[in-house]
CSV table of C-alpha atoms in Angstrom, one decimal:
chain,number,residue,atom,x,y,z
Y,1,UNK,CA,0.1,0.0,0.0
Y,2,UNK,CA,1.2,3.5,-0.9
Y,3,UNK,CA,0.0,5.1,2.3
Y,4,UNK,CA,0.3,4.1,5.9
Y,5,UNK,CA,-2.5,2.9,7.9
Y,6,UNK,CA,-2.9,3.8,11.4
Y,7,UNK,CA,-4.3,1.9,14.2
Y,8,UNK,CA,-5.9,3.5,17.4
Y,9,UNK,CA,-5.4,0.9,20.1
Y,10,UNK,CA,-7.4,0.4,23.5
Y,11,UNK,CA,-6.1,0.7,27.1
Y,12,UNK,CA,-3.8,3.7,27.6
Y,13,UNK,CA,-4.2,3.2,31.3
Y,14,UNK,CA,-5.7,-0.3,31.3
Y,15,UNK,CA,-2.9,-2.3,29.7
Y,16,UNK,CA,0.5,-0.5,30.8
Y,17,UNK,CA,2.4,-3.6,31.3
Y,18,UNK,CA,1.4,-5.2,27.9
Y,19,UNK,CA,2.2,-1.9,26.0
Y,20,UNK,CA,5.4,-1.6,27.9
Y,21,UNK,CA,6.6,-4.6,26.3
Y,22,UNK,CA,4.8,-4.3,23.0
Y,23,UNK,CA,6.2,-1.0,22.1
Y,24,UNK,CA,9.7,-2.0,22.8
Y,25,UNK,CA,9.1,-5.0,20.5
Y,26,UNK,CA,7.4,-2.9,17.8
Y,27,UNK,CA,10.4,-0.6,17.7
Y,28,UNK,CA,13.2,-3.2,18.1
Y,29,UNK,CA,11.9,-5.8,15.6
Y,30,UNK,CA,9.9,-3.9,13.2
Y,31,UNK,CA,10.4,-6.6,10.5
Y,32,UNK,CA,7.9,-8.6,12.7
Y,33,UNK,CA,5.0,-6.1,11.7
Y,34,UNK,CA,3.4,-5.2,8.5
Y,35,UNK,CA,5.4,-2.4,6.9
Y,36,UNK,CA,2.2,-0.4,6.0
Y,37,UNK,CA,0.8,-0.2,9.6
Y,38,UNK,CA,1.6,2.4,12.3
Y,39,UNK,CA,0.3,3.1,15.8
Y,40,UNK,CA,-1.8,6.3,15.4
Y,41,UNK,CA,-2.6,6.4,19.2
Y,42,UNK,CA,-3.4,4.6,22.3
Y,43,UNK,CA,-6.6,5.6,24.1
Y,44,UNK,CA,-8.3,5.3,27.6
Y,45,UNK,CA,-9.1,7.0,30.9
Y,46,UNK,CA,-8.1,6.3,34.5
Y,47,UNK,CA,-10.3,4.7,36.9
Y,48,UNK,CA,-13.0,7.3,38.6
Y,49,UNK,CA,-12.6,9.5,35.7
Y,50,UNK,CA,-15.7,11.9,36.1
Y,51,UNK,CA,-15.6,12.9,32.3
Y,52,UNK,CA,-14.9,9.3,31.2
Y,53,UNK,CA,-17.5,7.4,29.0
Y,54,UNK,CA,-17.7,4.2,27.0
Y,55,UNK,CA,-16.3,1.9,30.0
Y,56,UNK,CA,-16.2,2.3,33.7
Y,57,UNK,CA,-14.1,0.8,36.5
Y,58,UNK,CA,-11.0,0.2,34.3
Y,59,UNK,CA,-7.6,2.0,34.1
Y,60,UNK,CA,-5.7,1.5,37.3
Y,61,UNK,CA,-2.2,2.7,36.1
Y,62,UNK,CA,-0.7,6.0,37.3
Y,63,UNK,CA,-1.1,9.0,34.6
Y,64,UNK,CA,2.6,9.8,35.3
Y,65,UNK,CA,4.0,6.4,34.2
Y,66,UNK,CA,1.7,6.3,31.4
Y,67,UNK,CA,2.9,9.7,30.0
Y,68,UNK,CA,6.4,8.6,30.5
Y,69,UNK,CA,5.8,5.6,28.4
Y,70,UNK,CA,4.0,7.3,25.5
Y,71,UNK,CA,6.6,10.0,25.3
Y,72,UNK,CA,9.4,7.2,25.1
Y,73,UNK,CA,7.8,6.0,22.0
Y,74,UNK,CA,6.4,9.4,20.7
Y,75,UNK,CA,2.9,7.8,20.6
Y,76,UNK,CA,-0.2,10.1,20.6
Y,77,UNK,CA,-2.2,9.6,23.9
Y,78,UNK,CA,-5.9,10.1,23.6
Y,79,UNK,CA,-7.9,10.7,26.7
Y,80,UNK,CA,-11.5,9.1,26.5
Y,81,UNK,CA,-13.7,11.8,27.8
Y,82,UNK,CA,-16.9,10.6,26.2
Y,83,UNK,CA,-19.3,11.2,29.0
Y,84,UNK,CA,-22.6,12.2,27.4
Y,85,UNK,CA,-24.4,13.6,30.5
Y,86,UNK,CA,-22.0,16.4,31.8
Y,87,UNK,CA,-23.2,19.5,33.3
Y,88,UNK,CA,-21.5,22.9,34.0
Y,89,UNK,CA,-20.9,21.7,37.4
Y,90,UNK,CA,-18.8,18.9,36.4
Y,91,UNK,CA,-16.3,21.1,34.2
Y,92,UNK,CA,-14.3,22.0,37.5
Y,93,UNK,CA,-13.4,18.5,38.3
Y,94,UNK,CA,-9.8,18.7,39.8
Y,95,UNK,CA,-8.7,15.3,38.8
Y,96,UNK,CA,-9.8,15.7,34.9
Y,97,UNK,CA,-8.4,19.0,34.8
Y,98,UNK,CA,-5.1,17.8,36.2
Y,99,UNK,CA,-4.9,15.2,33.6
Y,100,UNK,CA,-5.4,17.7,30.8
Y,101,UNK,CA,-2.5,19.9,32.3
Y,102,UNK,CA,-0.3,16.7,32.2
Y,103,UNK,CA,-1.2,15.3,28.7
Y,104,UNK,CA,-1.4,18.6,27.0
Y,105,UNK,CA,1.6,18.4,24.8
Y,106,UNK,CA,2.1,20.5,21.6
Y,107,UNK,CA,-0.8,19.0,19.8
Y,108,UNK,CA,0.4,15.4,19.9
Y,109,UNK,CA,-2.3,14.2,22.2
Y,110,UNK,CA,-5.9,14.2,21.8
Y,111,UNK,CA,-9.2,13.8,23.6
Y,112,UNK,CA,-12.2,11.5,22.5
Y,113,UNK,CA,-15.4,13.5,23.3
Y,114,UNK,CA,-19.0,13.2,23.3
Y,115,UNK,CA,-20.4,16.4,25.1
Y,116,UNK,CA,-20.3,19.8,23.2
Y,117,UNK,CA,-20.3,21.7,26.6
Y,118,UNK,CA,-16.9,19.8,27.5
Y,119,UNK,CA,-15.6,20.4,24.0
Y,120,UNK,CA,-16.2,24.3,24.4
Y,121,UNK,CA,-14.5,24.2,27.9
Y,122,UNK,CA,-11.4,22.2,26.7
Y,123,UNK,CA,-11.0,24.2,23.5
Y,124,UNK,CA,-10.8,27.4,25.7
Y,125,UNK,CA,-8.6,26.0,28.5
Y,126,UNK,CA,-6.5,23.5,26.8
Y,127,UNK,CA,-6.2,24.4,23.2
Y,128,UNK,CA,-3.2,22.1,22.4
Y,129,UNK,CA,-5.3,19.1,22.1
Y,130,UNK,CA,-6.8,17.8,19.1
Y,131,UNK,CA,-10.4,16.2,19.2
Y,132,UNK,CA,-12.0,13.0,18.3
Y,133,UNK,CA,-15.8,12.6,17.9
Y,134,UNK,CA,-16.7,9.6,19.9
Y,135,UNK,CA,-18.6,6.7,18.7
Y,136,UNK,CA,-20.8,7.0,21.8
Y,137,UNK,CA,-22.8,9.5,19.8
Y,138,UNK,CA,-24.1,6.3,18.0
Y,139,UNK,CA,-24.2,8.1,14.7
Y,140,UNK,CA,-26.2,5.5,12.4
Y,141,UNK,CA,-27.7,8.1,9.9
Y,142,UNK,CA,-25.2,8.8,7.2
Y,143,UNK,CA,-26.2,12.3,6.8
Y,144,UNK,CA,-25.6,13.0,10.6
Y,145,UNK,CA,-22.3,11.3,10.2
Y,146,UNK,CA,-21.4,13.5,7.3
Y,147,UNK,CA,-22.4,16.6,9.2
Y,148,UNK,CA,-20.0,15.5,11.9
Y,149,UNK,CA,-17.2,15.1,9.6
Y,150,UNK,CA,-17.8,18.7,8.3
Y,151,UNK,CA,-17.2,20.1,11.8
Y,152,UNK,CA,-13.9,21.9,11.7
Y,153,UNK,CA,-13.2,21.2,15.6
Y,154,UNK,CA,-12.9,17.4,15.0
Y,155,UNK,CA,-9.7,15.9,13.4
Y,156,UNK,CA,-11.4,12.4,13.5
Y,157,UNK,CA,-14.8,11.1,13.7
Y,158,UNK,CA,-15.7,7.4,14.8
Y,159,UNK,CA,-19.2,6.4,13.2
Y,160,UNK,CA,-21.3,3.7,14.6
Y,161,UNK,CA,-20.1,0.3,13.3
Y,162,UNK,CA,-23.1,-0.1,11.5
Y,163,UNK,CA,-22.0,2.3,8.9
Y,164,UNK,CA,-18.8,0.4,8.2
Y,165,UNK,CA,-20.1,-1.3,5.3
Y,166,UNK,CA,-22.1,1.6,3.6
Y,167,UNK,CA,-19.3,1.5,0.9
Y,168,UNK,CA,-21.1,3.4,-1.8
Y,169,UNK,CA,-21.9,6.3,0.4
Y,170,UNK,CA,-18.4,6.2,2.0
Y,171,UNK,CA,-16.9,6.1,-1.5
Y,172,UNK,CA,-18.6,9.4,-2.4
Y,173,UNK,CA,-16.9,11.3,0.6
Y,174,UNK,CA,-14.4,13.8,-0.2
Y,175,UNK,CA,-10.7,13.1,0.5
Y,176,UNK,CA,-10.7,15.5,3.3
Y,177,UNK,CA,-13.6,13.7,4.8
Y,178,UNK,CA,-12.1,10.4,4.3
Y,179,UNK,CA,-8.9,11.4,6.2
Y,180,UNK,CA,-11.1,12.2,9.3
Y,181,UNK,CA,-12.9,8.8,9.4
Y,182,UNK,CA,-11.8,6.5,12.0
Y,183,UNK,CA,-13.7,3.0,11.6
Y,184,UNK,CA,-14.4,0.8,14.7
Y,185,UNK,CA,-13.1,-2.5,13.6
Y,186,UNK,CA,-13.8,-5.3,15.9
Y,187,UNK,CA,-17.2,-4.4,17.5
Y,188,UNK,CA,-18.9,-7.5,18.9
Y,189,UNK,CA,-22.2,-5.7,19.8
Y,190,UNK,CA,-25.2,-7.1,18.3
Y,191,UNK,CA,-25.6,-5.5,14.8
Y,192,UNK,CA,-29.4,-5.0,15.3
Y,193,UNK,CA,-29.0,-3.6,18.9
Y,194,UNK,CA,-31.6,-0.9,19.5
Y,195,UNK,CA,-30.2,0.1,23.0
Y,196,UNK,CA,-26.5,1.1,22.4
Y,197,UNK,CA,-27.1,4.7,23.4
Y,198,UNK,CA,-28.8,3.7,26.4
Y,199,UNK,CA,-25.9,1.4,27.3
Y,200,UNK,CA,-23.4,4.2,26.9
Y,201,UNK,CA,-25.6,6.6,29.0
Y,202,UNK,CA,-25.7,4.0,31.7
Y,203,UNK,CA,-21.6,4.2,31.9
Y,204,UNK,CA,-22.0,8.0,31.9
Y,205,UNK,CA,-24.2,7.8,34.9
Y,206,UNK,CA,-22.0,5.5,36.6
Y,207,UNK,CA,-18.9,7.7,36.2
Y,208,UNK,CA,-20.9,10.6,37.6
Y,209,UNK,CA,-21.7,8.4,40.5
Y,210,UNK,CA,-25.6,8.6,39.9
Y,211,UNK,CA,-27.7,5.9,41.5
Y,212,UNK,CA,-28.5,3.6,38.6
Y,213,UNK,CA,-28.8,-0.1,38.0
Y,214,UNK,CA,-26.6,-2.0,35.5
Y,215,UNK,CA,-27.5,-1.8,31.9
Y,216,UNK,CA,-29.1,-5.2,30.7
Y,217,UNK,CA,-27.6,-6.0,27.4
Y,218,UNK,CA,-30.5,-6.9,24.9
Y,219,UNK,CA,-28.2,-9.1,22.5
Y,220,UNK,CA,-29.4,-12.6,22.1
Y,221,UNK,CA,-25.8,-13.7,22.9
Y,222,UNK,CA,-25.1,-11.4,25.8
Y,223,UNK,CA,-24.1,-14.2,28.0
Y,224,UNK,CA,-21.2,-15.3,26.0
Y,225,UNK,CA,-19.4,-12.2,26.7
Y,226,UNK,CA,-16.9,-10.8,24.2
Y,227,UNK,CA,-15.4,-13.2,21.7
Y,228,UNK,CA,-13.2,-12.2,18.8
Y,229,UNK,CA,-14.6,-15.1,16.7
Y,230,UNK,CA,-18.1,-13.6,17.2
Y,231,UNK,CA,-16.9,-10.1,16.2
Y,232,UNK,CA,-15.4,-11.5,13.1
Y,233,UNK,CA,-19.0,-12.7,12.1
Y,234,UNK,CA,-20.5,-9.4,12.8
Y,235,UNK,CA,-21.7,-7.7,9.6
Y,236,UNK,CA,-19.9,-4.6,10.6
Y,237,UNK,CA,-16.5,-6.3,11.1
Y,238,UNK,CA,-13.6,-4.8,9.4
Y,239,UNK,CA,-10.7,-7.5,9.0
Y,240,UNK,CA,-7.2,-7.1,7.8
Y,241,UNK,CA,-8.1,-8.2,4.2
Y,242,UNK,CA,-10.9,-5.6,4.2
Y,243,UNK,CA,-8.4,-2.9,5.2
Y,244,UNK,CA,-6.0,-3.8,2.6
Y,245,UNK,CA,-8.2,-4.3,-0.3
Y,246,UNK,CA,-11.2,-2.2,0.2
Y,247,UNK,CA,-10.7,0.7,2.7
Y,248,UNK,CA,-7.2,1.7,2.1
Y,249,UNK,CA,-7.5,1.7,-1.8
Y,250,UNK,CA,-10.5,3.8,-1.3
Y,251,UNK,CA,-8.6,6.3,0.6
Y,252,UNK,CA,-9.3,5.5,4.2
Y,253,UNK,CA,-6.4,5.2,6.8
Y,254,UNK,CA,-7.6,5.2,10.4
Y,255,UNK,CA,-9.1,2.2,12.3
Y,256,UNK,CA,-9.9,1.8,15.9
Y,257,UNK,CA,-9.5,-1.4,17.9
Y,258,UNK,CA,-11.9,-1.7,20.9
Y,259,UNK,CA,-11.1,-3.5,24.1
Y,260,UNK,CA,-10.5,-1.6,27.2
Y,261,UNK,CA,-12.8,-3.8,29.3
Y,262,UNK,CA,-11.2,-7.2,28.1
Y,263,UNK,CA,-8.3,-9.0,29.2
Y,264,UNK,CA,-4.7,-8.4,28.2
Y,265,UNK,CA,-4.6,-11.7,26.3
Y,266,UNK,CA,-7.4,-10.6,24.1
Y,267,UNK,CA,-5.8,-7.2,23.4
Y,268,UNK,CA,-2.6,-9.4,22.3
Y,269,UNK,CA,-4.7,-11.3,19.8
Y,270,UNK,CA,-5.9,-8.0,18.4
Y,271,UNK,CA,-2.3,-6.9,18.0
Y,272,UNK,CA,-1.4,-10.1,16.5
Y,273,UNK,CA,-4.1,-10.2,14.0
Y,274,UNK,CA,-3.9,-6.5,12.7
Y,275,UNK,CA,-0.5,-5.7,12.9
Y,276,UNK,CA,1.9,-8.8,13.0
Y,277,UNK,CA,3.2,-10.8,10.1
Y,278,UNK,CA,1.8,-14.4,10.4
Y,279,UNK,CA,5.2,-16.0,10.2
Y,280,UNK,CA,6.1,-13.8,13.2
Y,281,UNK,CA,3.1,-14.1,15.5
Y,282,UNK,CA,4.5,-17.0,17.6
Y,283,UNK,CA,7.8,-15.0,18.1
Y,284,UNK,CA,5.8,-11.9,19.3
Y,285,UNK,CA,3.7,-14.2,21.7
Y,286,UNK,CA,6.9,-15.9,23.0
Y,287,UNK,CA,8.5,-12.5,23.8
Y,288,UNK,CA,5.4,-11.0,25.5
Y,289,UNK,CA,4.7,-14.4,27.4
Y,290,UNK,CA,8.2,-15.2,28.5
Y,291,UNK,CA,9.7,-11.8,29.3
Y,292,UNK,CA,7.4,-10.8,32.1
Y,293,UNK,CA,5.1,-12.1,34.8
Y,294,UNK,CA,2.2,-10.6,33.0
Y,295,UNK,CA,-1.0,-12.5,34.0
Y,296,UNK,CA,-3.0,-13.2,30.8
Y,297,UNK,CA,-5.6,-15.1,32.8
């Protein structure tokens, strides 16, 4: 492929030990990995992050250690501030503002965002971040998605995964619009789910410490939990062949991998599948498994 493909990886605060080893391997043995792919960013949020959304209760690593790691490898860090229910009173949260002060870094780091209220606040107070429109907006109407792409404040827009295969409409986007599209590749959510926005709002309430119960997943296979094999059978799945043969030739370059609430073993499988040449996958597994006491279970 003539142009690089950029993967946006999950678990900035959640999988510190895994990335500490993987990033070293990615730099020292670049021959193990596809020449056409790069790491565009690693995203996540610390535990008890008021502005957080998408997932709750994950991300135990200290922000200082995370920042040191991503600076060592010159990786873009993205703070996942996709809470959809924020009010004016929440903008003064000391912990979240401290995170912004810590990670604001000459335009290299970004923020994944849902709330326009928070967006306006961050643009004013932390202008060196770039912004990503969150998939938690559940943009399933292509016209709404295109309007979002046209908003100048966003460098990237993550559509709902159910737009992934709208290839005729996607192909009609301008080159500028295509550069901003960031596809969610490996979603396992039920393709016909009617409660996806409710699920994300439940997470937002929990991050705000509201009194609410757990969201009850409406998927017929909810009890199975996340399985990569199920995700591969999802109509919205974007596999490595799709990236190379369909999306990249059409001008799309950014692909997001989900998985902040999964285990490190599953994240490693994503890194192997999407980034590692088949003949070197065993070597990467051995390096990760044998060079640390990393618990994969």
